[in-house]
Backbone as a ProteinNet text record, in pm:
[ID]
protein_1_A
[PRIMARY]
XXXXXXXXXXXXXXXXXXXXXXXXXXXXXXXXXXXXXXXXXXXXXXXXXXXXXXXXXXXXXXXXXXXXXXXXXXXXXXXXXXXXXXXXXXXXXXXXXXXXXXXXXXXXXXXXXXXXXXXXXXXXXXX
[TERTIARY]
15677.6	15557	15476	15494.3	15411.6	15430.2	15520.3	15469.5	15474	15398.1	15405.3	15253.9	15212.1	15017.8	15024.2	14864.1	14814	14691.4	14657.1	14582.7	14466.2	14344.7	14267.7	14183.9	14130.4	14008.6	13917.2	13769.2	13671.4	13640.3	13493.6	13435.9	13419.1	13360.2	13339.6	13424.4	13479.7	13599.4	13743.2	13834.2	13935	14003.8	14085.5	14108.6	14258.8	14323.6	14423.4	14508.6	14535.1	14578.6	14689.6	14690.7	14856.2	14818.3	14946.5	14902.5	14956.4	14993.4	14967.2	14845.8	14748.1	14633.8	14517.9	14569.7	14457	14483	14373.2	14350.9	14332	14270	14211.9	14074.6	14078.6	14011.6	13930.8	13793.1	13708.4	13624.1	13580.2	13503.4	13383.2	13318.2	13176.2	13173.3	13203.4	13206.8	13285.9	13195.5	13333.3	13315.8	13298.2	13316.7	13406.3	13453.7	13608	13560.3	13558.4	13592.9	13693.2	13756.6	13879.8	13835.2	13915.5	13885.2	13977.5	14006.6	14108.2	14086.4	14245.8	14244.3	14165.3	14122.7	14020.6	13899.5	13854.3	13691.9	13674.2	13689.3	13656.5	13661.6	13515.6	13528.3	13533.1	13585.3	13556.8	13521.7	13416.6	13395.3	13436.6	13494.6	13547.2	13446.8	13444.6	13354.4	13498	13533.8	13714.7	13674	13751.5	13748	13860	13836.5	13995.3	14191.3	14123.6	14235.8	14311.5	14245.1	14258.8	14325.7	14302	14333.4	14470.5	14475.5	14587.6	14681.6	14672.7	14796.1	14802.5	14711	14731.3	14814	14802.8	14895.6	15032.8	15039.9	15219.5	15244.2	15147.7	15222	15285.5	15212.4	15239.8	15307.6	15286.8	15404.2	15495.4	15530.8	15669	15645.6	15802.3	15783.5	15709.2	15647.3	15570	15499.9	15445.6	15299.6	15307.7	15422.5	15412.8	15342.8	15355.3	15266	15151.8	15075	14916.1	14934.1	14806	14812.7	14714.9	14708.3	14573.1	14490.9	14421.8	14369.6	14197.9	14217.6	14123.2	14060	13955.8	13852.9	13800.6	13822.2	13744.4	13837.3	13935.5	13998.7	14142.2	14189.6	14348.7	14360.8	14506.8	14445.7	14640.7	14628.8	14749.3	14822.6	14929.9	14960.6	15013.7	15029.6	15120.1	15003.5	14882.3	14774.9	14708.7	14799.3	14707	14753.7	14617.4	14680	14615.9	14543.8	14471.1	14406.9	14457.5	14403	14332.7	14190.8	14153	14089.4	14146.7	14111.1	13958.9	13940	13832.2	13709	13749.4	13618	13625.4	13680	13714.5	13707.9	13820.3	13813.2	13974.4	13978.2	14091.4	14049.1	14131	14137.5	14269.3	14201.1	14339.7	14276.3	14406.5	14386.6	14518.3	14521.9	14675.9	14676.8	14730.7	14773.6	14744.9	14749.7	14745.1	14617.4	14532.3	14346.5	14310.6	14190.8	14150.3	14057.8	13972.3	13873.9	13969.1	13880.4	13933.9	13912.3	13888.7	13838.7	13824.8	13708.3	13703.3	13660.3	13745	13683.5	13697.9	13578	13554.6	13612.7	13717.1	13760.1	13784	13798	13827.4	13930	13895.5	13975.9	14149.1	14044	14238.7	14277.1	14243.9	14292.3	14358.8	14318.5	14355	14474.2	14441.7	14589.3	14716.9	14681.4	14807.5	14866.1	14776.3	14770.2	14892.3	14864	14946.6	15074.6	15079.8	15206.4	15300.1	15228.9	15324.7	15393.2	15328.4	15358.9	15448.8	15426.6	15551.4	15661.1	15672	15763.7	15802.2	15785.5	15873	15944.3	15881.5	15923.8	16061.9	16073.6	16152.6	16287.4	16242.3	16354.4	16421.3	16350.9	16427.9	16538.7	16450.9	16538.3	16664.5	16676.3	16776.6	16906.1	16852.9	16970	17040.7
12901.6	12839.8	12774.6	12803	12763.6	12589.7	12529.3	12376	12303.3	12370	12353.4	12311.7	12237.9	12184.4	12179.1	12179.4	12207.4	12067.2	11950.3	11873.1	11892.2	11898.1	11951.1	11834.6	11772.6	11667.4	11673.4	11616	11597.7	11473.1	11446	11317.3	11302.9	11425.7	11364.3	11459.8	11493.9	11592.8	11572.2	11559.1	11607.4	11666.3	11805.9	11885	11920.9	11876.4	11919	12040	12149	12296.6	12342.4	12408.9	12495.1	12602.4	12599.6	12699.2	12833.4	12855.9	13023.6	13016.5	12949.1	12970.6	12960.5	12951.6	12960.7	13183.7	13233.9	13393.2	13416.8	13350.8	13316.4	13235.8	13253.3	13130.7	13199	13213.4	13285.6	13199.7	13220.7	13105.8	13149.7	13095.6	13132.6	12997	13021.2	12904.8	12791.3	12700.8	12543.3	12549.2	12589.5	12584.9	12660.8	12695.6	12765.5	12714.7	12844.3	12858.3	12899.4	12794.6	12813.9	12908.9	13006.6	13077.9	13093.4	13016.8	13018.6	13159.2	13165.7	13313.3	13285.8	13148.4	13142.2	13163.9	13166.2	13177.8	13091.4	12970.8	12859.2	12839.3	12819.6	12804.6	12637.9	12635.4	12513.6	12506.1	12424.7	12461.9	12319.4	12329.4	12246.3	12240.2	12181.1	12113.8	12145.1	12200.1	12243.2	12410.1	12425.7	12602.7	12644.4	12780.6	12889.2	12809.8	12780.2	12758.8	12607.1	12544.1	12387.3	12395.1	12518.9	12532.7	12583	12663.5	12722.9	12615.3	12564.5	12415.2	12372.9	12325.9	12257.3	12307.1	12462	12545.8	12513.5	12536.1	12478.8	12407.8	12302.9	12117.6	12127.6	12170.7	12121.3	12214.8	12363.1	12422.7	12471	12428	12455.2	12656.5	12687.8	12855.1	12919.4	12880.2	12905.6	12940.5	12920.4	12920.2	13059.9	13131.6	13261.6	13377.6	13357.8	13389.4	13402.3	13323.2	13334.2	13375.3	13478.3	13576.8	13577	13538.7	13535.8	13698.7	13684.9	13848.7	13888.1	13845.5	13892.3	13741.9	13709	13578.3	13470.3	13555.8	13478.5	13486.1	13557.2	13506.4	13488.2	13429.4	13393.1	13455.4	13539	13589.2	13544.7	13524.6	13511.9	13585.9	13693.1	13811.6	13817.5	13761.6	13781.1	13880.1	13859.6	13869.4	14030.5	14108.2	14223.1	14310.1	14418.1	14495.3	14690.2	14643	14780.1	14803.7	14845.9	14838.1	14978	14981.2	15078.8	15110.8	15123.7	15129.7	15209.5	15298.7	15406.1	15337.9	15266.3	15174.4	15025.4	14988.2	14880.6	14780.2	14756	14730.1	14709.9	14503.4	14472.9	14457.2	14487	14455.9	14354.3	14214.9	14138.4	14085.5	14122.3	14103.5	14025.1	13983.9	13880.2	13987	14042.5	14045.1	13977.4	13850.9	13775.6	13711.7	13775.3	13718.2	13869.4	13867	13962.7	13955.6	14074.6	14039.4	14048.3	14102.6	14151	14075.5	14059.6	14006.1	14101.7	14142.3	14273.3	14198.7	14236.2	14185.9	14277.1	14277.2	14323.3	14266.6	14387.8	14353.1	14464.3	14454.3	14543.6	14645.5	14765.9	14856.5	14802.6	14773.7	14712.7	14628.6	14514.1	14435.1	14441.5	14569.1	14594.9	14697.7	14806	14840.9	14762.8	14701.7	14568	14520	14475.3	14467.8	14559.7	14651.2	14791.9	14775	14830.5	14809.2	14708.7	14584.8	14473.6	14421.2	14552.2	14553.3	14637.3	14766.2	14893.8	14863.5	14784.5	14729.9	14606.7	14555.2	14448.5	14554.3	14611	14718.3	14776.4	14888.8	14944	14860.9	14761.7	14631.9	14596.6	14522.5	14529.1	14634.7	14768.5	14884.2	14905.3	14837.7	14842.9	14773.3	14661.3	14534.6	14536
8317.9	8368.5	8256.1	8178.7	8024.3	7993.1	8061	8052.7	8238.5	8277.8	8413.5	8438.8	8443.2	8431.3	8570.9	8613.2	8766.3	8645.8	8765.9	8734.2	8894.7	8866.4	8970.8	8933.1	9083	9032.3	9161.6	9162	9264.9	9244.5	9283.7	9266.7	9144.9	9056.6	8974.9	8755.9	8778.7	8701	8780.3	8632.6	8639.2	8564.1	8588.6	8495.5	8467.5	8333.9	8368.4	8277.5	8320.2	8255.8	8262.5	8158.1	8198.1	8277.4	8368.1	8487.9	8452.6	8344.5	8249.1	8212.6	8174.3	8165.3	8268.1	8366.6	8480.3	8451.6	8520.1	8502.6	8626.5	8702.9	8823.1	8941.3	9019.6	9058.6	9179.1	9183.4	9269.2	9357	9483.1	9573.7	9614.9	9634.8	9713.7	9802.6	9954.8	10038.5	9999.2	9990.8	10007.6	9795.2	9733.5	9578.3	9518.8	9424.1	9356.5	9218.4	9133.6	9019.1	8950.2	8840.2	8809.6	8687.8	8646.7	8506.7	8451.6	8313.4	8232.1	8086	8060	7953.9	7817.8	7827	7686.9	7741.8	7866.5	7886.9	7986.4	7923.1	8006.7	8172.7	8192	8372.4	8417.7	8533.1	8584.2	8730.8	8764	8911	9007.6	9088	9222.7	9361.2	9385.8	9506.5	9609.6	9637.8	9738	9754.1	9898.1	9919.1	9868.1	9851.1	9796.8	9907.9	9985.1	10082.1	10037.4	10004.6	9933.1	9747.3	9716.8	9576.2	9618.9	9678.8	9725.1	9724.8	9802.2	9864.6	9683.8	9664.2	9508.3	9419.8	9430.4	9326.3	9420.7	9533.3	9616.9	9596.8	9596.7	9602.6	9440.7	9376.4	9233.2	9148.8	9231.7	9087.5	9184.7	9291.5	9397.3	9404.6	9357.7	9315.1	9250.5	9185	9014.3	9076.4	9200.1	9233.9	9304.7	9366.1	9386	9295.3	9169	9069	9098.5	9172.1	9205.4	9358.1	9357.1	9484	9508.4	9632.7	9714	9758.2	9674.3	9711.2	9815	9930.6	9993.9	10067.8	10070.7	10105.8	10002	9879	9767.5	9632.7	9617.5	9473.8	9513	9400.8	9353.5	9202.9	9212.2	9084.5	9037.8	8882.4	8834.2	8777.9	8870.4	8864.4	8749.8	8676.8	8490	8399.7	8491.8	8435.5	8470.2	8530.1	8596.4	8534.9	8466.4	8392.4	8424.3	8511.9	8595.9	8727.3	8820.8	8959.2	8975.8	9045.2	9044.1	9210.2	9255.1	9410.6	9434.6	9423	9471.3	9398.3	9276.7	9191.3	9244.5	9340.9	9381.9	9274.3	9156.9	9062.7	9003.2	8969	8904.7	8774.9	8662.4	8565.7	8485.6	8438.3	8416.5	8268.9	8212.6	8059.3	8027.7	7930.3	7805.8	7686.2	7603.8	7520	7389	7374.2	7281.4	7260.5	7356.2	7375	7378.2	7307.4	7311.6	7446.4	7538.3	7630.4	7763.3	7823.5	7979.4	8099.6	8189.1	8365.6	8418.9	8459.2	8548.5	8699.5	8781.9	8921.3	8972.9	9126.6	9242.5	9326.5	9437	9528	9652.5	9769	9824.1	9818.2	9861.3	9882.9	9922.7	10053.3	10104.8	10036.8	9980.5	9899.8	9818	9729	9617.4	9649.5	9792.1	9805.2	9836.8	9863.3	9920.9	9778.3	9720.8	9577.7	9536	9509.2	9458.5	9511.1	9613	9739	9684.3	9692.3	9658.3	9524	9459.6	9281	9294.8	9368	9374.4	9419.5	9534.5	9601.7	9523.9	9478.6	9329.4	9255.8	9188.3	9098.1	9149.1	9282.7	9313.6	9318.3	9406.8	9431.3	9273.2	9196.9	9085.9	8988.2	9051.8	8980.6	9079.7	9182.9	9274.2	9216.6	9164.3	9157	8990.7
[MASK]
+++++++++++++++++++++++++++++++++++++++++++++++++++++++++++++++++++++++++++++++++++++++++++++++++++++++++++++++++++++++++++++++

């Protein structure tokens, strides 16, 4: 995924990133903030559901990578490094950056979350 760019534009920005560096992308109504692993935010005039398609159209498979978690984020699962259910609480960090993402999310969300990490896991130890 590391030379795979997502180019995002409105009326008036256009942005174009490597889509290993998107971390994730959070909404409040018709706006979406993109948050990349250096810091950097960018905000879109588009809802979570419209970013979505953007990450399909443009990174085909790649884009399974980003997971729609709940009403309001997309998060870029390369990126998750602590789920804490009962604190309703993701934690997504890199390695090679220092500095964390702590998000709020639901319970269920975040169990589904889990589930769908365990169930990768097992499957692979299958094959």
């Amino acid at each position: 995924m590391d030379h795979n760019y997502v180019i995002l534009s409105n009326s008036n920005v256009l942005v174009r990133v490597t889509a290993s560096d998107i971390v994730y992308i959070s909404s409040d109504g018709s706006y979406s903030t993109m948050v990349l692993i250096d810091g950097r935010k960018h905000m879109f005039s588009f809802n979570l559901s419209s970013f979505e398609k953007q990450l399909e159209t443009q990174l085909g498979l790649e884009s399974k990578t980003f997971i729609r978690l709940g009403k309001s984020l997309i998060i870029n699962s390369i990126y998750i490094y602590s789920i804490n259910i009962p604190a309703q609480e993701l934690i997504l960090s890199c390695s090679s950056n220092p500095g964390e993402f702590v998000l709020n999310a639901s319970r269920d969300a975040l169990k589904s979350l889990k589930l769908m990490i365990e169930t990768i896991l097992k499957t692979r130890r299958l094959l």
